[in-house]
Short mmCIF file of C-alpha atoms and ligand atoms in Angstrom, two decimals:
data_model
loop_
_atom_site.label_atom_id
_atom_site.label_comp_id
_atom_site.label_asym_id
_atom_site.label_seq_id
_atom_site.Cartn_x
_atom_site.Cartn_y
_atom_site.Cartn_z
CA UNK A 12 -78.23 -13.46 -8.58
CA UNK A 13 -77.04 -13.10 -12.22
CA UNK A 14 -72.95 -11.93 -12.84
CA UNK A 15 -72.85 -8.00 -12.14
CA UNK A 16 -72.26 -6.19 -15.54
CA UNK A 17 -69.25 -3.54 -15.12
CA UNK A 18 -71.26 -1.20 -16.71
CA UNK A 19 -75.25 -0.58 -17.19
CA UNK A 20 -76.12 2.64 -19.25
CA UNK A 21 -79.38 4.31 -18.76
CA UNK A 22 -80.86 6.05 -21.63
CA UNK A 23 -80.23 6.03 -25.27
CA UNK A 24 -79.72 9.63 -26.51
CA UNK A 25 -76.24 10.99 -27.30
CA UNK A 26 -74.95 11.19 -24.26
CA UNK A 27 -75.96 7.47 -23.49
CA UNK A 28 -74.66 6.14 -26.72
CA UNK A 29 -71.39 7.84 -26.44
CA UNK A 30 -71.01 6.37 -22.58
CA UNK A 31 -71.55 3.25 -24.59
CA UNK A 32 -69.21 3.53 -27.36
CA UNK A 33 -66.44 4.26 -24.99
CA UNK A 34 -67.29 1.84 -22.36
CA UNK A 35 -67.27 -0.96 -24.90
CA UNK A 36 -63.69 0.33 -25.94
CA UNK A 37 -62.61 0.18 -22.53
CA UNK A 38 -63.81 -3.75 -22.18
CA UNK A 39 -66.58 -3.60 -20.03
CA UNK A 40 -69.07 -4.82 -21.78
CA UNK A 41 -71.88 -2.44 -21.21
CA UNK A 42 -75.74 -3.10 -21.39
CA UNK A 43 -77.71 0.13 -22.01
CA UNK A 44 -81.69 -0.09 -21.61
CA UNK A 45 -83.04 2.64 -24.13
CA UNK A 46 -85.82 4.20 -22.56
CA UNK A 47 -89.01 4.75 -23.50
CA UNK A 48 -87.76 6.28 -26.14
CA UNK A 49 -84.59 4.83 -27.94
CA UNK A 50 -82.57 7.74 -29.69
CA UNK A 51 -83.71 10.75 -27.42
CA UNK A 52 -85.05 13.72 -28.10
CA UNK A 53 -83.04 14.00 -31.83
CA UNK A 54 -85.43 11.13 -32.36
CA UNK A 55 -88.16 14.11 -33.08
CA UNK A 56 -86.06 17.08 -34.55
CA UNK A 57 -85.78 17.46 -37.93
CA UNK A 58 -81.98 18.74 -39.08
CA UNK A 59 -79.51 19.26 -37.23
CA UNK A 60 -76.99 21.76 -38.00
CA UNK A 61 -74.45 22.01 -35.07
CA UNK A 62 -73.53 18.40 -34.57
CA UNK A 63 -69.64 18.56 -36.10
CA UNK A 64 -68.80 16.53 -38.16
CA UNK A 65 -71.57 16.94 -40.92
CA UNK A 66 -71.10 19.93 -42.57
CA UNK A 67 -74.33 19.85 -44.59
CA UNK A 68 -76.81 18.78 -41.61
CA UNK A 69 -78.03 15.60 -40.39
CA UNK A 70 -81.43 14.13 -39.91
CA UNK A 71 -82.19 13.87 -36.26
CA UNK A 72 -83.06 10.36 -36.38
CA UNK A 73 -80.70 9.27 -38.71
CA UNK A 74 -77.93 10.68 -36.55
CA UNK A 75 -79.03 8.24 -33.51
CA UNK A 76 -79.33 4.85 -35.93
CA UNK A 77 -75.47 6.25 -36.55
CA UNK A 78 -75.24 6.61 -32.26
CA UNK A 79 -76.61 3.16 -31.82
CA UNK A 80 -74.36 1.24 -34.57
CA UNK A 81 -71.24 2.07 -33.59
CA UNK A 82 -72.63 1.69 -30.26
CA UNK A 83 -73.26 -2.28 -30.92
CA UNK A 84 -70.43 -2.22 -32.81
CA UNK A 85 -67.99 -2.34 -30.27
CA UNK A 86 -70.12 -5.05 -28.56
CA UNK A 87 -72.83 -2.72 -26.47
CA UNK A 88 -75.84 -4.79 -25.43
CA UNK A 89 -78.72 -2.83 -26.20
CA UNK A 90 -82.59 -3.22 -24.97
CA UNK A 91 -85.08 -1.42 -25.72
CA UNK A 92 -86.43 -1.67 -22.30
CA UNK A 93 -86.80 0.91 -19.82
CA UNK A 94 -85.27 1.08 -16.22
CA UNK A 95 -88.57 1.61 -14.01
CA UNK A 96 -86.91 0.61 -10.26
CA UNK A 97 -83.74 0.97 -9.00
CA UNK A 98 -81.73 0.02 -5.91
CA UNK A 99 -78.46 2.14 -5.43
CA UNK A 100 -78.71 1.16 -1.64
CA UNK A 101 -75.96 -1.30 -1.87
CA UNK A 102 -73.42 -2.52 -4.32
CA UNK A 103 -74.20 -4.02 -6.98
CA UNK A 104 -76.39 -1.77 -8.05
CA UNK A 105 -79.81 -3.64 -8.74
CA UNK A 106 -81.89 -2.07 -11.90
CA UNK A 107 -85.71 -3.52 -13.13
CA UNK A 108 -87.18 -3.10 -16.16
CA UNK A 109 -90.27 -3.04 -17.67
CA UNK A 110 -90.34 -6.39 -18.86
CA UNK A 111 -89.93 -7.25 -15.01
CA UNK A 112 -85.91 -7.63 -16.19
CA UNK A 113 -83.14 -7.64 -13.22
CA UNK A 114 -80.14 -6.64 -13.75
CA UNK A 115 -76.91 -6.08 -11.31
CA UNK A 116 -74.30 -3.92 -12.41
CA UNK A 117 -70.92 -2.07 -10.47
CA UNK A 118 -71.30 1.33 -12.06
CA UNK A 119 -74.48 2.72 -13.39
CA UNK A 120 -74.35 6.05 -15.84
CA UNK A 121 -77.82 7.82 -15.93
CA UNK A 122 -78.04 9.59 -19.17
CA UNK A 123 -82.01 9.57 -18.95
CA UNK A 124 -82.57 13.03 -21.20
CA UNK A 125 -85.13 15.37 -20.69
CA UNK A 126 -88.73 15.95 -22.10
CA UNK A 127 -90.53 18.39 -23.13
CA UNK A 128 -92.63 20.76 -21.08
CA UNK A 129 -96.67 21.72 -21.03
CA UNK A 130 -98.66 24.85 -19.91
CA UNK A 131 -100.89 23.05 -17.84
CA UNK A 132 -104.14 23.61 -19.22
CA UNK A 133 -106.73 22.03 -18.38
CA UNK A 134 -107.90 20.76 -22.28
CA UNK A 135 -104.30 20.14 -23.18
CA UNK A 136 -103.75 16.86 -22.19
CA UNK A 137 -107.25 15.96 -23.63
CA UNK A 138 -106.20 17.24 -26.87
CA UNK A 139 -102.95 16.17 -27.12
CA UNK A 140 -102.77 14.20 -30.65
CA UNK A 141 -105.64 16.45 -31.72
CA UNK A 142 -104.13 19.59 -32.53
CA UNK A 143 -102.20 19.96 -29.17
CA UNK A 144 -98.19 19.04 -29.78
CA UNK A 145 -95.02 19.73 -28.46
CA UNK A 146 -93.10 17.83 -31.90
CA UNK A 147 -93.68 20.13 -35.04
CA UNK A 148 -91.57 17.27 -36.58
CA UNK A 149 -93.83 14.90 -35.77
CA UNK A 150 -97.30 16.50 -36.26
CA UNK A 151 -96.51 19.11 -38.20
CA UNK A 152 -97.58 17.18 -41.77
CA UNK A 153 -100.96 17.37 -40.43
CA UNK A 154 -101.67 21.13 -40.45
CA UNK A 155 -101.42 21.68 -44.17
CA UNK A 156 -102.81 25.11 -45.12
CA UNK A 157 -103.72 25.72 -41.26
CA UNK A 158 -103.46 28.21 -38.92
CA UNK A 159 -101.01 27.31 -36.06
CA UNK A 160 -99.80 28.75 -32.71
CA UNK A 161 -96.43 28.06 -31.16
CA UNK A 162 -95.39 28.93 -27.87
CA UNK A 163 -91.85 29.91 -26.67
CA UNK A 164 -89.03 32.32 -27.28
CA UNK A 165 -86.28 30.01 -27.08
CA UNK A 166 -84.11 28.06 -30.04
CA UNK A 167 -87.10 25.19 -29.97
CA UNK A 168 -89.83 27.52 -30.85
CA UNK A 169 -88.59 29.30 -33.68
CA UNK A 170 -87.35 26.04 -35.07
CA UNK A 171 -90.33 24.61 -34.91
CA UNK A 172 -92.27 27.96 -36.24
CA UNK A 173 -90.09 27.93 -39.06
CA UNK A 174 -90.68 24.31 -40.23
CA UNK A 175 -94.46 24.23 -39.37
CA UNK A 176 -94.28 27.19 -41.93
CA UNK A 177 -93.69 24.49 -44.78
CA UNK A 178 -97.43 23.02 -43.88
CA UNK A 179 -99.41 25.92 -42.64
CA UNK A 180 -100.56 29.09 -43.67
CA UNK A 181 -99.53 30.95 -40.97
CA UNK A 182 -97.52 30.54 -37.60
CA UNK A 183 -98.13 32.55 -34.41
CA UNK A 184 -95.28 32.51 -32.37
CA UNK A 185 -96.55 33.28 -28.95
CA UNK A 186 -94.01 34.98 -26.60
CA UNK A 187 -94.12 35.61 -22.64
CA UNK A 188 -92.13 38.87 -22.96
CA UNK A 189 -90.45 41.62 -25.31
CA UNK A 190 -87.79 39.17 -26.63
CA UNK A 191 -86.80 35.96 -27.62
CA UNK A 192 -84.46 34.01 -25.82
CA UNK A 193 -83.20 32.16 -29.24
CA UNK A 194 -80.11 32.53 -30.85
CA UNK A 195 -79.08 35.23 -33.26
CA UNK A 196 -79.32 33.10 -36.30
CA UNK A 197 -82.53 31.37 -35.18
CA UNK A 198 -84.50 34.79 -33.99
CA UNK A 199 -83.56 35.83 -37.65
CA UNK A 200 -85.08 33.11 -39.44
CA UNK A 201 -88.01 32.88 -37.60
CA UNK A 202 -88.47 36.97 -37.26
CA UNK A 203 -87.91 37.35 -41.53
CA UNK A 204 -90.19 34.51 -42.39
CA UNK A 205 -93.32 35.82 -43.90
CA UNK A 206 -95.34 33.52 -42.61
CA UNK A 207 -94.58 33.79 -38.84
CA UNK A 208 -96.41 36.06 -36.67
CA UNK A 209 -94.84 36.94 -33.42
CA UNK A 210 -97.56 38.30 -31.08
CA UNK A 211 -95.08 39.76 -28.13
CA UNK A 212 -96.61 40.08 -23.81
CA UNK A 213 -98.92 37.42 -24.47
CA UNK A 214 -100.16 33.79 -22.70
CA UNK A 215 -102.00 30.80 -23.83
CA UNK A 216 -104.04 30.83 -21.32
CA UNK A 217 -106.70 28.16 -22.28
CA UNK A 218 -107.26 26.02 -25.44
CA UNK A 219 -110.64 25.13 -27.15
CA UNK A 220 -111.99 22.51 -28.76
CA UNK A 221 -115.84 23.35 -29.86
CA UNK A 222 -116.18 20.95 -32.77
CA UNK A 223 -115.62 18.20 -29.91
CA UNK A 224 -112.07 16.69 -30.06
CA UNK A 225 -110.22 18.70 -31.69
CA UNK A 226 -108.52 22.26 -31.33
CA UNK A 227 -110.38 25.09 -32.65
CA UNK A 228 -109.13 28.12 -31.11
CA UNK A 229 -107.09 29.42 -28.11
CA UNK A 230 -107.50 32.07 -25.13
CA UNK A 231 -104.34 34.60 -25.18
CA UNK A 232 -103.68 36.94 -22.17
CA UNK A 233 -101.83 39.90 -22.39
CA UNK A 234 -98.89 39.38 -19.73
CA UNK A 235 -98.50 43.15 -18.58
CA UNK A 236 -102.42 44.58 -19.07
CA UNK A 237 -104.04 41.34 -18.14
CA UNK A 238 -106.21 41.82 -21.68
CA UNK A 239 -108.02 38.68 -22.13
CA UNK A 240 -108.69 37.29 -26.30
CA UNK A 241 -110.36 34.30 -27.63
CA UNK A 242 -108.65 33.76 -31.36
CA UNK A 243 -109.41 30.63 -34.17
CA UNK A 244 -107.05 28.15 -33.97
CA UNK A 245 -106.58 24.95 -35.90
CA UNK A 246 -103.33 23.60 -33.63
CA UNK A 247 -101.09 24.65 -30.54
CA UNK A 248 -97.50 23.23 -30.51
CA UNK A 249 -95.60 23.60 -27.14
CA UNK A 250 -91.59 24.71 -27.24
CA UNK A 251 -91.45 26.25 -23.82
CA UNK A 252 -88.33 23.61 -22.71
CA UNK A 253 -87.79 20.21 -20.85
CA UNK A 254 -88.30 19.04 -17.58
CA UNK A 255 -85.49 16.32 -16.51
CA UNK A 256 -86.54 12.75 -16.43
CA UNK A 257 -84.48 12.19 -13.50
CA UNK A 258 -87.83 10.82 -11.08
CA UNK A 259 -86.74 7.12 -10.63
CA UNK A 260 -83.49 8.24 -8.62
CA UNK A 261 -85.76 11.22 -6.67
CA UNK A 262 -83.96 11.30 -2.51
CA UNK A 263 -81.46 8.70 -4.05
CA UNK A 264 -78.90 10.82 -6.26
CA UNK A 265 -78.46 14.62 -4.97
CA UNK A 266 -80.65 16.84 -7.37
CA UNK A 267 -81.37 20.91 -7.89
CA UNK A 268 -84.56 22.42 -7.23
CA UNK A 269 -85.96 21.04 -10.42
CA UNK A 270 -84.18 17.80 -10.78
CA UNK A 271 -81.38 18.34 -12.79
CA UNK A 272 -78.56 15.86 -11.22
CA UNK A 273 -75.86 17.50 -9.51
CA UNK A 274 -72.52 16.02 -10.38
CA UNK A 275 -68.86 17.07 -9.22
CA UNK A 276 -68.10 19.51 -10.94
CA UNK A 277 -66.66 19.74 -13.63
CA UNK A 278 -66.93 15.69 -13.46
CA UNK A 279 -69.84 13.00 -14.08
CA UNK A 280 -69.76 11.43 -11.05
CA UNK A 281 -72.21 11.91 -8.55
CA UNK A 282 -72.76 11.89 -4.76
CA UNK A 283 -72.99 8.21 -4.90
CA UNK A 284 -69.77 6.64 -5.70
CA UNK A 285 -70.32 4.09 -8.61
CA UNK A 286 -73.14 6.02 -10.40
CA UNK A 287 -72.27 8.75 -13.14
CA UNK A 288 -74.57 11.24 -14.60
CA UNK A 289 -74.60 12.46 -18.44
CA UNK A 290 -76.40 14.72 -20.82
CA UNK A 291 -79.62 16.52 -20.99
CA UNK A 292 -80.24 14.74 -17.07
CA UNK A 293 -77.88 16.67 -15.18
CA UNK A 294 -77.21 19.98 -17.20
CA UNK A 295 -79.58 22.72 -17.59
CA UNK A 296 -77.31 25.16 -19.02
CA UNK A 297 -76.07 23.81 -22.95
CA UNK A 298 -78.15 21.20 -23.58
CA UNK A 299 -76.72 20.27 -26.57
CA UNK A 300 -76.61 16.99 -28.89
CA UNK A 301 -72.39 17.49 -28.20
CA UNK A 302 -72.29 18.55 -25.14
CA UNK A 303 -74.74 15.75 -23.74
CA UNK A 304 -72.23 13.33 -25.76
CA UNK A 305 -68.77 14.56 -24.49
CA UNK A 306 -70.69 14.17 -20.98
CA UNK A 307 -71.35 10.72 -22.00
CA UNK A 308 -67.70 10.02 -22.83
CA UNK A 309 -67.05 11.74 -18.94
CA UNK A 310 -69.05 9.33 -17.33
CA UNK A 311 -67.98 6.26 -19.24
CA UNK A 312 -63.81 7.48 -18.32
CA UNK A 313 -65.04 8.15 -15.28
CA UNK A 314 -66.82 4.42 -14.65
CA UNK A 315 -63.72 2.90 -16.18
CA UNK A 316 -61.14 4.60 -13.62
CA UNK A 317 -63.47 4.06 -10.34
CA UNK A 318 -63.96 -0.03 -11.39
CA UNK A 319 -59.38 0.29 -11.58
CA UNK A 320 -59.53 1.72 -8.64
CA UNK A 321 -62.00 -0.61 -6.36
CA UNK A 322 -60.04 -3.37 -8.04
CA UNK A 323 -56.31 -1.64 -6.55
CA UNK A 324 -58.06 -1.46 -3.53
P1 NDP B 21 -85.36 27.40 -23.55
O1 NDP B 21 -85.41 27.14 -22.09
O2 NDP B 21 -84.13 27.97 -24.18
O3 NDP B 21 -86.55 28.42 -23.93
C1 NDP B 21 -87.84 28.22 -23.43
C2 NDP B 21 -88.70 29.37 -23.93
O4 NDP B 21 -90.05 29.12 -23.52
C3 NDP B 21 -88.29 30.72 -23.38
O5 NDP B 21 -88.47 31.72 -24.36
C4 NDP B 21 -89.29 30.92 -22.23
O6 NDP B 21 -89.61 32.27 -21.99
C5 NDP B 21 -90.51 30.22 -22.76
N1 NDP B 21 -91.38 29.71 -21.70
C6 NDP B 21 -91.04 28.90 -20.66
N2 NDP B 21 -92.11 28.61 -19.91
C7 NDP B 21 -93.16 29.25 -20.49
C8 NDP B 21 -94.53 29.33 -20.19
N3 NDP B 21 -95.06 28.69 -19.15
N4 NDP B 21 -95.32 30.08 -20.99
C9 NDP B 21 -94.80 30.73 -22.06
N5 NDP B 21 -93.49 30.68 -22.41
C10 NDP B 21 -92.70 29.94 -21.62
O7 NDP B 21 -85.80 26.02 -24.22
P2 NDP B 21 -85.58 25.49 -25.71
O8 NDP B 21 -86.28 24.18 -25.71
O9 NDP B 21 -85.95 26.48 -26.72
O10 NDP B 21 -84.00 25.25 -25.83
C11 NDP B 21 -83.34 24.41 -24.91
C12 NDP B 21 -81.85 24.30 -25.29
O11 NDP B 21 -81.73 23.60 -26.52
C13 NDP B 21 -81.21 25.66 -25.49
O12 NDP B 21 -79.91 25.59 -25.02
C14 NDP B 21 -81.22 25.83 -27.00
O13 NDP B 21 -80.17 26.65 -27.45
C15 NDP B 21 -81.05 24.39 -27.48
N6 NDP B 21 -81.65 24.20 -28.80
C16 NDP B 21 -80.85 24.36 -29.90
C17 NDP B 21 -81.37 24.22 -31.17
C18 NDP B 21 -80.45 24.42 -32.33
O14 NDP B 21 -79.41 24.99 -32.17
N7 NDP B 21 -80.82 23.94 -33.53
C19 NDP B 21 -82.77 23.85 -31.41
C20 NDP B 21 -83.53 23.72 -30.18
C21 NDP B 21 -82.98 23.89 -28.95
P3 NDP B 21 -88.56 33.27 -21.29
O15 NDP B 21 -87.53 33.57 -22.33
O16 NDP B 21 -89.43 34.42 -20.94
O17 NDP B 21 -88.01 32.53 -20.10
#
């Protein structure tokens, strides 16, 4: 068996890198495997506005290459390899990676994000890539002069309405009930933009593709009256929230109905002594680039303290 790392970080979004940062400080040398997808979920937003410390906005992506610096400065080992097993049974902890990688560590801090959520539909998946998208950031380039539907209420969806409105003609904003869930500021932006639509009580109920392989129009259903319409479509982008991405540690770490991570509260720690949860993985409330990074700096405290403490004993 190789030497146990102190520390072994799961996850590469804020609250990951931030475990990092302060775990390196504290000496113990962390490794953190990035995930499928190093940097997160800021990895495909466009601005952000709220993170302090940059009073004129920050690219989403360009905020995580700043994460993931001073993360290897301080002497973080990073991988861009994902944790796919994990044995939490005994101590050390034993994680396995993709690249068939084992590695031993005395704490681990999950800080595995979320990811975004789907309707279900039946053509969805098929025509996800070909007009079907839950990243406006990503896709949104391709639906120049287009006529787009986004689903949700919530800060996500009129985000994304507002910047697919730099590409398309016109944005749809499709919402379950009478009101938006978004913030003042964002409700305002997307609700005085010309170019958004909101069409209130209504579903995406089913998505179409008749030129074969790619979206062509939609099915709405009116939520209260049941009123069934078939409209043109060129794409559908998804912002109806995140499911955790918490399955690899499913009847090992205690989790909520959904599979948010419960932690002590007010704490990271969680019902296993040794492992730590942070960000997006264990909080369903804020969700937050800062709060998922002060969680991060939790857990990473938190690791330090319980290694002193097994040591005293
Ligand atoms: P939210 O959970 O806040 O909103 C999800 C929205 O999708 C709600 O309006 C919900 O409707 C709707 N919805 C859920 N399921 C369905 C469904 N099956 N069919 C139709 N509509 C559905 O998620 P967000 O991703 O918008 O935001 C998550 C967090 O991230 C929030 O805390 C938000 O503030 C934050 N955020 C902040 C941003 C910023 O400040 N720049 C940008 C983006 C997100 P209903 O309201 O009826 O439940």
């Amino acid at each position: 068996m190789t030497e146990p790392r102190k520390t072994l970080i799961l996850g590469s979004g804020p609250a990951g890198y931030t475990a990092a940062i302060y775990a390196a400080r504290a000496n113990l040398a962390p490794v953190l495997l990035t995930g499928r997808q190093p940097g997160g979920q800021l990895t495909i937003t466009s601005e952000v506005e709220n993170f302090p410390g940059f009073p004129h906005g920050v690219m989403g992506p360009e905020l995580m290459v700043h994460f993931r610096e001073q993360a290897a400065r301080f002497g973080t080992e990073i991988h861009d390899e994902t944790g796919v097993k994990v044995d939490l049974k005994r101590r050390p902890f034993t994680v396995t990676t993709d690249t068939d990688r084992v590695f031993h560590c005395e704490t681990l801090i999950v800080s595995t994000g979320a990811s975004a959520l789907y309707l279900g539909l039946p053509n969805e998946t098929k025509l996800q890539g070909r007009g079907v998208s839950a990243c406006a950031t990503c896709d949104g380039f391709f639906f120049k002069n287009k006529l787009v539907y986004v689903v949700g209420g919530g800060d996500s969806a009129c985000e994304e309405a507002n910047f697919l409105t730099k590409y398309a003609s016109k944005v749809r904003l499709v919402v379950r009930r009478d009101a938006l869930r978004a913030s003042k500021i964002m409700q305002q932006r997307a609700l005085q933009n010309p170019k958004i639509e909101v069409l209130w009580h209504q579903n995406v109920t089913d998505v179409f593709d008749v030129q074969k392989g790619k979206v062509t129009g939609l099915e709405l259903t009116h939520t209260t009256t049941g009123k069934k319409q078939q409209v043109e479509a060129d794409g559908l982008f998804l912002a109806i929230g995140h499911r955790p991405n918490t399955e690899l540690f499913r009847g090992v770490l205690d989790m909520d109905d959904v599979g948010y991570i419960k932690t002590v509260p007010g704490k990271a720690a969680t019902n296993l002594p040794g492992v730590f949860a942070a960000g997006d993985c264990q909080d369903s409330y804020y969700r937050q680039a800062v709060t998922a990074a002060g969680s991060g700096c939790m857990a990473a405290i938190e690791a330090e303290r319980w290694l002193e403490s097994q040591h005293d004993h």
